[in-house]
């Protein structure tokens, strides 16, 4: 079976889902169900992690889904580290989606603060999944710092614009020895399929599901896109050519007759 391995755990699904922006908890749960996901992210600033009856947390079956707290809203490494420690102290598994985004307009990740936080959290035993700019040099530095994955953005968070950073993500995938998870900006199942065709290990989506009239149906579509892209990658895409190449022989047909 083609399983996704992150740190010491394996997963059947290569689609991760965020829990923000949904019109209701039921819409969120329907999207999770139909996506087939096994990892869901929750922004620590949006929940009371110490309260199991929190209106969001109480709806998530932790036996079924790995709850991946994220440090969304952190502007510095110090803030992100503090949020991660709070989550672990509250009983969460030591998995953390690291986000350090000081720019409130584009929400672009800070590479220096992200690397600093990764180094510290990895040494403290966290499984760190850092959200990062699509920078191949930074990806290698995060890997060396102990990150369990790297999560380059396809486009700015919530824009649904697809793989604007495609060429850089391709380099990251080529060089990485840990899973590459494309995160942010994927707005259509075709975007997810394209990322998987390139060799990404997984993708994470949120806005693309939450902003649609039917999140469950869109989640199913994304699941199929991820599966199709992964199968195409494993099969091996054919080479691209500048000139046409006939799929059927032309000899002996349409001969010139005098």
Coordinates of N, CA and C in Angstrom, one line a residue:
X1 N 0.8 -1.2 0.0 CA 0.0 0.0 0.0 C 0.9 1.3 0.0
X2 N 0.5 2.2 -0.8 CA 1.2 3.5 -0.9 C 0.9 4.4 0.3
X3 N 1.6 4.3 1.4 CA 1.3 5.1 2.6 C 2.2 6.4 2.7
X4 N 1.7 7.4 3.3 CA 2.4 8.6 3.6 C 3.0 8.4 5.0
X5 N 4.3 8.6 5.1 CA 5.0 8.5 6.4 C 5.6 9.9 6.8
X6 N 5.2 10.3 7.9 CA 5.7 11.5 8.5 C 6.2 11.2 9.9
X7 N 7.5 11.4 10.1 CA 8.1 11.0 11.4 C 7.9 9.5 11.6
X8 N 7.3 9.2 12.8 CA 7.1 7.8 13.1 C 5.7 7.3 12.9
X9 N 4.9 8.0 12.1 CA 3.5 7.6 11.8 C 3.2 7.5 10.3
X10 N 2.3 6.6 10.0 CA 1.9 6.4 8.6 C 0.4 6.8 8.4
X11 N 0.1 7.2 7.2 CA -1.3 7.7 6.9 C -1.7 7.2 5.5
X12 N -2.9 6.8 5.4 CA -3.4 6.4 4.1 C -3.7 7.6 3.2
X13 N -4.3 8.6 3.8 CA -4.7 9.8 3.0 C -3.5 10.8 2.9
X14 N -3.4 11.4 1.7 CA -2.4 12.4 1.4 C -3.1 13.8 1.3
X15 N -4.3 13.9 1.8 CA -5.0 15.1 1.8 C -5.2 15.5 3.3
X16 N -4.6 16.7 3.7 CA -4.9 17.3 5.0 C -5.9 18.4 4.9
X17 N -6.6 18.6 5.9 CA -7.7 19.6 5.9 C -7.6 20.6 7.0
X18 N -7.8 21.8 6.8 CA -7.9 22.8 7.8 C -9.4 23.0 8.3
X19 N -9.5 23.6 9.4 CA -10.9 23.7 10.1 C -11.4 25.1 10.1
X20 N -10.8 26.1 9.5 CA -11.2 27.5 9.6 C -12.2 27.8 8.5
X21 N -13.0 28.9 8.7 CA -13.8 29.5 7.7 C -15.1 28.8 7.4
X22 N -15.3 27.6 7.9 CA -16.6 26.9 7.5 C -17.8 27.6 8.1
X23 N -18.9 27.5 7.4 CA -20.1 28.2 7.8 C -20.7 27.6 9.1
X24 N -20.4 26.4 9.4 CA -20.9 25.7 10.6 C -19.9 24.5 10.9
X25 N -20.1 24.0 12.2 CA -19.3 22.8 12.5 C -19.7 21.6 11.7
X26 N -21.0 21.6 11.3 CA -21.5 20.4 10.5 C -20.8 20.5 9.1
X27 N -20.8 21.7 8.6 CA -20.1 21.8 7.3 C -18.7 21.3 7.3
X28 N -18.0 21.7 8.4 CA -16.6 21.3 8.6 C -16.5 19.8 8.7
X29 N -17.4 19.2 9.5 CA -17.3 17.7 9.7 C -17.7 17.0 8.4
X30 N -18.6 17.5 7.6 CA -18.9 16.9 6.4 C -17.7 16.9 5.4
X31 N -17.0 18.0 5.4 CA -15.8 18.1 4.5 C -14.8 17.1 5.0
X32 N -14.5 17.1 6.3 CA -13.6 16.1 6.8 C -13.9 14.7 6.4
X33 N -15.2 14.3 6.6 CA -15.7 13.0 6.3 C -15.5 12.6 4.8
X34 N -15.9 13.5 4.0 CA -15.8 13.2 2.5 C -14.5 13.4 1.9
X35 N -13.6 14.1 2.6 CA -12.2 14.2 2.1 C -11.4 12.9 2.3
X36 N -11.8 12.1 3.3 CA -11.0 11.0 3.7 C -9.7 11.3 4.4
X37 N -9.6 12.5 4.9 CA -8.4 13.0 5.6 C -8.2 12.3 6.9
X38 N -7.0 12.3 7.3 CA -6.6 11.7 8.7 C -5.9 12.7 9.5
X39 N -5.5 13.9 9.0 CA -4.9 14.9 9.7 C -5.7 16.2 9.5
X40 N -6.1 16.9 10.6 CA -6.8 18.1 10.5 C -6.1 19.2 11.4
X41 N -5.9 20.4 10.8 CA -5.3 21.4 11.5 C -6.3 22.3 12.3
X42 N -5.9 22.8 13.4 CA -6.7 23.7 14.2 C -5.8 24.8 14.7
X43 N -6.3 26.1 14.5 CA -5.5 27.2 14.9 C -5.6 27.4 16.4
X44 N -4.5 27.4 17.1 CA -4.5 27.5 18.6 C -5.2 28.7 19.1
X45 N -5.1 29.8 18.3 CA -5.7 31.1 18.7 C -7.2 31.1 18.6
X46 N -7.7 30.1 17.9 CA -9.2 30.0 17.7 C -9.9 29.1 18.7
X47 N -9.1 28.4 19.5 CA -9.8 27.4 20.4 C -9.2 27.5 21.9
X48 N -9.9 27.0 22.8 CA -9.4 26.9 24.2 C -8.9 25.4 24.3
X49 N -7.6 25.2 24.1 CA -7.1 23.9 24.0 C -7.2 23.2 25.3
X50 N -7.4 23.9 26.4 CA -7.5 23.2 27.7 C -8.9 22.8 28.0
X51 N -9.8 23.1 27.1 CA -11.2 22.8 27.4 C -11.7 21.8 26.3
X52 N -11.8 20.5 26.7 CA -12.3 19.5 25.8 C -13.7 19.8 25.2
X53 N -14.5 20.6 25.9 CA -15.8 21.0 25.5 C -15.8 22.2 24.6
X54 N -14.6 22.7 24.2 CA -14.6 23.8 23.3 C -15.5 23.5 22.1
X55 N -16.2 24.6 21.6 CA -17.2 24.3 20.6 C -16.6 23.7 19.3
X56 N -15.4 24.0 19.0 CA -14.8 23.3 17.9 C -14.2 22.0 18.2
X57 N -13.4 21.9 19.2 CA -12.6 20.7 19.5 C -13.6 19.6 19.9
X58 N -14.7 19.9 20.5 CA -15.6 18.8 20.9 C -16.2 18.1 19.7
X59 N -16.2 18.7 18.6 CA -16.7 18.1 17.4 C -15.8 17.2 16.6
X60 N -14.5 17.2 17.0 CA -13.5 16.5 16.3 C -13.1 15.2 17.0
X61 N -13.3 14.1 16.3 CA -13.1 12.8 16.9 C -11.5 12.5 16.9
X62 N -10.9 12.6 18.0 CA -9.5 12.5 18.0 C -9.0 11.0 17.9
X63 N -9.9 10.1 18.0 CA -9.5 8.7 17.7 C -9.4 8.5 16.2
X64 N -10.1 9.3 15.5 CA -10.1 9.1 14.0 C -9.2 10.1 13.3
X65 N -9.0 11.3 13.8 CA -8.2 12.3 13.2 C -7.0 12.7 14.1
X66 N -5.8 12.8 13.5 CA -4.7 13.4 14.2 C -4.9 14.9 14.2
X67 N -5.1 15.5 15.4 CA -5.3 16.9 15.6 C -3.9 17.6 15.5
X68 N -3.7 18.4 14.5 CA -2.5 19.1 14.2 C -2.6 20.6 14.6
X69 N -2.3 21.0 15.8 CA -2.4 22.4 16.2 C -1.5 23.2 15.4
X70 N -2.0 24.4 15.0 CA -1.1 25.3 14.2 C -1.0 26.6 15.0
X71 N 0.2 27.3 14.7 CA 0.5 28.5 15.4 C 0.1 29.7 14.6
X72 N -1.0 29.6 13.8 CA -1.5 30.7 13.0 C -1.7 32.0 13.9
X73 N -1.2 33.1 13.4 CA -1.3 34.3 14.1 C 0.0 34.7 14.8
X74 N 0.9 33.7 15.0 CA 2.2 34.1 15.6 C 3.0 35.0 14.7
X75 N 3.6 36.0 15.3 CA 4.4 36.9 14.5 C 5.9 36.7 14.6
X76 N 6.3 36.0 15.7 CA 7.7 35.7 16.0 C 7.9 34.3 16.3
X77 N 9.1 33.9 16.3 CA 9.4 32.5 16.8 C 9.0 32.3 18.2
X78 N 9.2 33.3 19.0 CA 8.9 33.2 20.5 C 7.4 33.0 20.7
X79 N 6.6 33.7 19.9 CA 5.1 33.5 20.1 C 4.7 32.1 19.6
X80 N 5.3 31.6 18.5 CA 5.0 30.3 18.0 C 5.4 29.2 18.9
X81 N 6.6 29.3 19.5 CA 7.1 28.3 20.5 C 6.2 28.3 21.7
X82 N 5.8 29.4 22.2 CA 4.9 29.5 23.3 C 3.6 28.8 23.0
X83 N 3.0 29.0 21.9 CA 1.7 28.3 21.5 C 1.9 26.8 21.4
X84 N 3.0 26.4 20.8 CA 3.3 24.9 20.7 C 3.4 24.3 22.1
X85 N 4.1 25.0 23.0 CA 4.2 24.4 24.3 C 2.9 24.4 25.1
X86 N 2.1 25.3 24.9 CA 0.7 25.3 25.5 C -0.1 24.1 25.0
X87 N 0.0 23.9 23.7 CA -0.8 22.7 23.1 C -0.3 21.4 23.7
X88 N 1.0 21.3 23.9 CA 1.6 20.0 24.4 C 1.2 19.9 25.9
X89 N 1.3 21.0 26.6 CA 0.9 21.0 28.1 C -0.6 20.6 28.3
X90 N -1.4 21.0 27.3 CA -2.8 20.7 27.4 C -3.2 19.2 27.0
X91 N -2.2 18.5 26.6 CA -2.4 17.1 26.3 C -2.4 16.7 24.8
X92 N -2.2 17.7 24.0 CA -2.1 17.4 22.5 C -0.8 16.6 22.3
X93 N -0.8 15.8 21.2 CA 0.4 15.1 20.8 C 1.4 16.1 20.4
X94 N 2.7 15.8 20.5 CA 3.7 16.9 20.2 C 3.9 17.1 18.7
X95 N 2.8 17.2 17.9 CA 2.8 17.5 16.5 C 2.4 19.0 16.4
X96 N 3.1 19.8 15.6 CA 2.8 21.2 15.5 C 3.0 21.6 14.0
X97 N 1.9 22.3 13.5 CA 2.1 23.0 12.2 C 2.6 24.4 12.6
X98 N 3.8 24.7 12.2 CA 4.4 25.9 12.6 C 4.1 27.0 11.5
X99 N 3.5 28.1 12.0 CA 3.2 29.2 11.1 C 3.7 30.5 11.8
X100 N 4.6 31.2 11.2 CA 5.1 32.5 11.7 C 4.8 33.5 10.6
X101 N 3.8 34.4 10.7 CA 3.4 35.3 9.7 C 3.2 36.7 10.2
X102 N 4.3 37.5 10.2 CA 4.2 38.8 10.8 C 3.5 39.8 9.8
X103 N 3.4 39.5 8.5 CA 2.7 40.4 7.6 C 1.2 40.1 7.6
X104 N 0.4 41.0 8.1 CA -1.0 40.7 8.2 C -1.8 40.8 6.8
X105 N -1.2 41.3 5.8 CA -1.8 41.5 4.5 C -1.7 40.3 3.6
X106 N -0.5 39.8 3.4 CA -0.3 38.7 2.5 C -0.1 37.4 3.3
X107 N 0.1 37.5 4.6 CA 0.3 36.3 5.5 C 1.5 35.4 5.0
X108 N 2.5 36.1 4.5 CA 3.7 35.3 4.1 C 4.5 34.9 5.3
X109 N 5.0 33.7 5.3 CA 5.8 33.2 6.4 C 7.2 33.8 6.5
X110 N 7.6 34.1 7.7 CA 8.9 34.7 8.0 C 9.9 33.6 8.0
X111 N 10.9 33.6 7.0 CA 11.8 32.5 6.9 C 12.8 32.4 8.1
X112 N 13.2 33.6 8.6 CA 14.2 33.6 9.7 C 13.6 33.1 11.0
X113 N 12.4 33.6 11.3 CA 11.7 33.2 12.5 C 11.2 31.8 12.5
X114 N 10.8 31.3 11.3 CA 10.4 30.0 11.1 C 11.5 29.0 11.3
X115 N 12.7 29.3 10.8 CA 13.9 28.4 11.0 C 14.3 28.4 12.5
X116 N 14.2 29.6 13.1 CA 14.6 29.7 14.5 C 13.7 28.8 15.4
X117 N 12.4 28.9 15.1 CA 11.4 28.2 15.9 C 11.5 26.7 15.7
X118 N 11.8 26.3 14.4 CA 11.9 24.9 14.1 C 13.1 24.3 14.8
X119 N 14.2 25.0 14.9 CA 15.4 24.5 15.6 C 15.1 24.2 17.1
X120 N 14.4 25.1 17.7 CA 14.1 25.0 19.1 C 13.1 23.9 19.4
X121 N 12.0 23.9 18.6 CA 10.9 22.9 18.8 C 11.4 21.5 18.5
X122 N 12.1 21.3 17.5 CA 12.6 20.0 17.2 C 13.5 19.5 18.3
X123 N 14.3 20.3 18.9 CA 15.2 19.9 20.0 C 14.4 19.5 21.2
X124 N 13.2 20.1 21.3 CA 12.3 19.8 22.5 C 11.4 18.6 22.2
X125 N 11.6 17.9 21.1 CA 10.9 16.7 20.8 C 9.6 16.9 20.0
X126 N 9.3 18.1 19.5 CA 8.1 18.3 18.7 C 8.3 17.7 17.3
X127 N 7.2 17.2 16.7 CA 7.2 16.9 15.3 C 6.7 18.1 14.6
X128 N 7.7 18.8 13.9 CA 7.4 20.1 13.4 C 7.2 20.1 11.9
X129 N 6.0 20.6 11.5 CA 5.6 20.8 10.1 C 5.6 22.2 9.7
X130 N 6.7 22.8 9.3 CA 6.7 24.3 9.1 C 6.1 24.8 7.7
X131 N 5.3 25.7 7.8 CA 4.8 26.5 6.7 C 5.8 27.4 6.3
X132 N 6.2 27.5 5.0 CA 7.4 28.2 4.6 C 7.2 28.8 3.2
X133 N 8.0 29.9 2.8 CA 8.0 30.3 1.5 C 8.6 29.2 0.6
X134 N 8.3 29.3 -0.7 CA 8.8 28.2 -1.6 C 10.2 28.6 -1.9
X135 N 11.1 28.3 -1.0 CA 12.5 28.6 -1.1 C 13.3 27.4 -0.9
X136 N 14.0 26.8 -1.9 CA 14.7 25.6 -1.8 C 15.8 25.6 -0.8
X137 N 16.5 26.8 -0.6 CA 17.6 26.8 0.3 C 17.0 26.8 1.8
X138 N 15.9 27.5 2.0 CA 15.3 27.4 3.3 C 14.8 26.0 3.6
X139 N 14.2 25.3 2.6 CA 13.7 24.0 2.8 C 14.8 23.0 3.3
X140 N 16.0 23.1 2.7 CA 17.1 22.3 3.2 C 17.6 22.7 4.6
X141 N 17.5 24.0 4.9 CA 17.9 24.4 6.3 C 16.9 23.9 7.3
X142 N 15.6 23.9 7.0 CA 14.6 23.4 7.9 C 14.7 21.9 8.1
X143 N 15.0 21.2 7.0 CA 15.3 19.7 7.1 C 16.5 19.5 8.0
X144 N 17.5 20.2 7.9 CA 18.7 20.0 8.7 C 18.4 20.4 10.2
X145 N 17.4 21.3 10.4 CA 17.1 21.7 11.7 C 16.2 20.7 12.4
X146 N 15.7 19.7 11.7 CA 14.9 18.6 12.3 C 13.4 18.6 11.9
X147 N 13.0 19.4 10.9 CA 11.6 19.5 10.5 C 11.2 18.1 10.0
X148 N 10.0 17.7 10.3 CA 9.4 16.4 9.9 C 9.0 16.5 8.4
X149 N 8.5 17.6 8.0 CA 8.1 17.9 6.6 C 8.5 19.3 6.3
X150 N 8.4 19.7 5.1 CA 8.4 21.2 4.7 C 7.1 21.4 4.0
X151 N 6.6 22.6 4.2 CA 5.2 22.9 3.7 C 5.3 24.2 2.9
X152 N 5.8 24.2 1.7 CA 5.9 25.4 0.9 C 4.5 25.9 0.4
X153 N 4.4 27.2 0.3 CA 3.1 27.7 -0.2 C 3.0 27.6 -1.7
X154 N 1.8 27.3 -2.2 CA 1.6 27.4 -3.7 C 1.3 28.8 -4.1
X155 N 0.5 29.5 -3.2 CA 0.2 30.9 -3.4 C -0.2 31.4 -2.0
X156 N -0.3 32.7 -1.8 CA -0.7 33.2 -0.5 C -1.9 32.6 0.1
X157 N -2.0 32.4 1.4 CA -3.1 31.8 2.1 C -4.4 32.3 1.6
X158 N -5.3 31.4 1.3 CA -6.7 31.8 1.0 C -7.0 32.4 -0.3
X159 N -6.0 32.4 -1.2 CA -6.2 33.1 -2.5 C -6.8 32.2 -3.6
X160 N -6.7 30.9 -3.4 CA -7.2 29.9 -4.4 C -6.6 30.0 -5.7
X161 N -5.3 30.5 -5.8 CA -4.7 30.8 -7.1 C -3.9 29.7 -7.7
X162 N -3.7 28.6 -6.9 CA -3.0 27.5 -7.4 C -1.5 27.6 -7.2
X163 N -0.7 26.9 -8.1 CA 0.7 26.7 -7.9 C 1.5 27.8 -8.6
X164 N 1.4 29.0 -8.0 CA 2.2 30.1 -8.6 C 3.7 29.9 -8.4
X165 N 4.0 29.1 -7.4 CA 5.5 28.8 -7.1 C 5.9 27.5 -7.6
X166 N 5.3 27.0 -8.7 CA 5.5 25.7 -9.2 C 7.0 25.3 -9.4
X167 N 7.7 26.2 -10.1 CA 9.1 25.8 -10.4 C 10.0 25.7 -9.1
X168 N 9.7 26.5 -8.2 CA 10.5 26.4 -6.9 C 10.1 25.2 -6.1
X169 N 8.8 24.9 -6.1 CA 8.4 23.7 -5.4 C 9.0 22.4 -6.1
X170 N 9.1 22.4 -7.4 CA 9.7 21.3 -8.1 C 11.2 21.1 -7.6
X171 N 11.9 22.2 -7.4 CA 13.3 22.1 -6.9 C 13.3 21.5 -5.4
X172 N 12.4 22.0 -4.6 CA 12.3 21.6 -3.2 C 12.0 20.1 -3.2
X173 N 11.1 19.6 -4.0 CA 10.7 18.2 -4.1 C 12.0 17.4 -4.5
X174 N 12.7 17.9 -5.5 CA 13.8 17.2 -6.0 C 14.9 17.0 -5.0
X175 N 15.1 18.0 -4.1 CA 16.2 18.0 -3.1 C 15.8 17.4 -1.8
X176 N 14.5 17.3 -1.5 CA 14.1 17.0 -0.1 C 14.3 15.5 0.2
X177 N 14.6 15.2 1.4 CA 14.7 13.9 2.0 C 13.6 13.6 3.0
X178 N 12.7 14.6 3.1 CA 11.5 14.5 4.0 C 10.3 14.9 3.2
X179 N 9.1 14.5 3.6 CA 7.9 14.8 2.8 C 7.7 16.3 2.5
X180 N 7.3 16.6 1.3 CA 7.0 17.9 0.9 C 5.5 18.0 0.8
X181 N 4.9 18.9 1.6 CA 3.4 19.1 1.7 C 3.1 20.5 1.1
X182 N 2.4 20.5 0.0 CA 2.1 21.9 -0.5 C 0.9 22.4 0.2
X183 N 1.1 23.6 0.8 CA 0.1 24.2 1.7 C -0.1 25.7 1.2
X184 N -1.4 26.0 1.2 CA -1.8 27.4 0.9 C -2.0 27.7 -0.6
X185 N -3.1 28.3 -0.9 CA -3.3 28.8 -2.2 C -4.0 27.8 -3.2
X186 N -4.1 26.5 -2.8 CA -4.7 25.6 -3.8 C -6.2 25.8 -3.7
X187 N -6.8 26.1 -4.9 CA -8.2 26.4 -4.9 C -9.1 25.5 -5.7
X188 N -8.5 24.5 -6.4 CA -9.2 23.6 -7.2 C -8.6 22.2 -7.1
X189 N -9.4 21.2 -7.3 CA -8.8 19.8 -7.3 C -7.7 19.6 -8.3
X190 N -7.8 20.4 -9.4 CA -6.7 20.3 -10.4 C -5.4 20.8 -9.9
X191 N -5.5 21.8 -9.0 CA -4.3 22.3 -8.4 C -3.6 21.2 -7.5
X192 N -4.5 20.5 -6.8 CA -4.0 19.5 -5.9 C -3.4 18.3 -6.7
X193 N -4.1 18.0 -7.8 CA -3.6 16.9 -8.7 C -2.2 17.3 -9.3
X194 N -2.1 18.6 -9.7 CA -0.8 19.0 -10.3 C 0.3 18.9 -9.3
X195 N 0.1 19.3 -8.0 CA 1.1 19.2 -7.0 C 1.5 17.8 -6.8
X196 N 0.5 16.9 -6.7 CA 0.8 15.5 -6.5 C 1.6 14.9 -7.7
X197 N 1.2 15.3 -8.9 CA 1.9 14.8 -10.1 C 3.4 15.2 -10.1
X198 N 3.7 16.3 -9.5 CA 5.1 16.8 -9.4 C 5.9 15.9 -8.4
X199 N 5.2 15.2 -7.5 CA 5.9 14.4 -6.5 C 5.7 14.9 -5.1
X200 N 4.8 15.9 -4.9 CA 4.5 16.3 -3.5 C 4.0 15.1 -2.7
X201 N 4.3 15.0 -1.4 CA 3.9 13.9 -0.6 C 2.4 14.0 -0.2
X202 N 2.0 15.3 -0.1 CA 0.6 15.5 0.3 C 0.3 17.0 0.1
X203 N -1.0 17.4 0.3 CA -1.4 18.7 0.2 C -2.3 19.1 1.4
X204 N -2.4 20.3 1.7 CA -3.3 20.8 2.7 C -4.2 21.9 2.2
X205 N -5.5 21.7 2.4 CA -6.5 22.7 1.9 C -7.4 23.1 3.0
X206 N -7.9 24.3 2.9 CA -8.9 24.8 3.8 C -9.9 25.7 3.1
X207 N -9.5 26.9 2.7 CA -10.3 27.8 2.1 C -11.1 27.2 0.9
X208 N -10.4 26.4 0.1 CA -11.0 25.9 -1.1 C -12.2 25.0 -0.8
X209 N -12.3 24.5 0.4 CA -13.4 23.7 0.8 C -14.5 24.6 1.5
X210 N -14.0 25.4 2.4 CA -14.9 26.2 3.3 C -15.6 27.3 2.5
X211 N -15.0 27.8 1.4 CA -15.6 28.9 0.7 C -16.6 28.5 -0.4
X212 N -16.9 27.2 -0.5 CA -17.8 26.7 -1.5 C -19.2 26.4 -1.0
X213 N -20.2 26.5 -1.8 CA -21.6 26.2 -1.3 C -21.8 24.8 -0.8
X214 N -20.9 23.8 -1.3 CA -21.0 22.4 -0.9 C -19.7 21.9 -0.5
X215 N -19.2 22.2 0.7 CA -17.9 21.7 1.1 C -17.7 20.2 1.0
X216 N -18.7 19.4 1.3 CA -18.5 18.0 1.2 C -18.2 17.5 -0.2
X217 N -19.0 18.1 -1.1 CA -18.8 17.7 -2.5 C -17.4 18.1 -3.0
X218 N -17.0 19.3 -2.6 CA -15.6 19.8 -3.0 C -14.6 18.9 -2.3
X219 N -14.8 18.5 -1.1 CA -13.8 17.6 -0.4 C -13.6 16.3 -1.2
X220 N -14.8 15.8 -1.6 CA -14.7 14.5 -2.4 C -13.9 14.8 -3.7
X221 N -14.1 15.9 -4.3 CA -13.4 16.2 -5.6 C -11.9 16.4 -5.3
X222 N -11.5 17.0 -4.2 CA -10.1 17.2 -3.9 C -9.5 15.8 -3.6
X223 N -10.2 14.9 -2.9 CA -9.7 13.6 -2.6 C -9.4 12.9 -3.9
X224 N -10.3 12.9 -4.8 CA -10.0 12.3 -6.1 C -8.9 12.9 -6.9
X225 N -8.8 14.3 -6.8 CA -7.6 14.9 -7.4 C -6.3 14.5 -6.9
X226 N -6.2 14.4 -5.5 CA -5.0 14.0 -4.9 C -4.7 12.5 -5.3
X227 N -5.7 11.7 -5.3 CA -5.4 10.3 -5.7 C -5.0 10.2 -7.1
X228 N -5.6 10.9 -8.0 CA -5.2 10.8 -9.4 C -3.8 11.4 -9.6
X229 N -3.5 12.5 -9.0 CA -2.2 13.0 -9.1 C -1.1 12.1 -8.6
X230 N -1.4 11.5 -7.5 CA -0.4 10.5 -6.9 C -0.2 9.3 -7.8
X231 N -1.3 8.8 -8.4 CA -1.2 7.7 -9.3 C -0.4 8.0 -10.5
X232 N -0.6 9.2 -11.1 CA 0.1 9.7 -12.2 C 1.6 9.8 -12.0
X233 N 1.9 10.3 -10.8 CA 3.3 10.5 -10.4 C 4.0 9.1 -10.3
X234 N 3.3 8.1 -9.7 CA 3.9 6.8 -9.5 C 4.0 6.1 -10.9
X235 N 3.0 6.3 -11.8 CA 3.1 5.7 -13.1 C 4.2 6.3 -13.9
X236 N 4.5 7.6 -13.7 CA 5.5 8.3 -14.5 C 4.9 9.0 -15.7
X237 N 5.0 10.4 -15.6 CA 4.5 11.2 -16.7 C 5.4 11.0 -18.0
X238 N 4.8 11.1 -19.1 CA 5.5 11.0 -20.4 C 6.3 12.3 -20.6
X239 N 7.4 12.3 -21.4 CA 8.2 13.5 -21.6 C 7.4 14.6 -22.4
X240 N 7.8 15.8 -22.1 CA 7.2 16.9 -22.9 C 8.1 17.1 -24.1
X241 N 7.5 17.5 -25.2 CA 8.2 17.7 -26.5 C 7.8 19.0 -27.1
X242 N 8.7 19.6 -27.9 CA 8.4 20.8 -28.6 C 7.7 20.5 -29.9
X243 N 7.9 19.4 -30.5 CA 7.3 19.0 -31.8 C 6.3 17.9 -31.6
X244 N 5.4 17.8 -32.5 CA 4.4 16.8 -32.5 C 5.0 15.4 -32.7
X245 N 4.4 14.4 -32.1 CA 4.9 13.1 -32.2 C 3.7 12.2 -32.4
X246 N 3.5 11.6 -33.6 CA 2.3 10.9 -33.9 C 2.1 9.7 -33.0
X247 N 0.9 9.4 -32.6 CA 0.6 8.3 -31.8 C 0.4 7.0 -32.6
X248 N 0.2 7.2 -34.0 CA 0.0 6.1 -34.9 C 1.0 6.3 -36.0
X249 N 1.6 5.2 -36.6 CA 2.5 5.3 -37.7 C 1.8 5.9 -38.9
X250 N 2.5 6.7 -39.7 CA 2.0 7.3 -40.9 C 2.4 6.7 -42.1
X251 N 3.4 5.8 -42.0 CA 3.9 5.1 -43.2 C 2.9 4.2 -43.8
X252 N 2.9 4.1 -45.2 CA 2.0 3.2 -45.9 C 0.6 3.8 -45.9
X253 N 0.4 5.0 -45.5 CA -1.0 5.6 -45.5 C -0.9 7.0 -46.1
X254 N -1.9 7.3 -46.8 CA -2.0 8.6 -47.5 C -0.8 8.8 -48.4
X255 N -0.4 7.8 -49.1 CA 0.8 7.9 -50.0 C 0.5 8.9 -51.2
X256 N 1.5 9.6 -51.6 CA 1.4 10.4 -52.7 C 1.3 9.6 -54.0
X257 N 0.3 9.8 -54.8 CA 0.1 9.0 -56.0 C 0.3 9.9 -57.2
X258 N 1.1 9.4 -58.1 CA 1.3 10.2 -59.3 C 0.2 10.0 -60.3

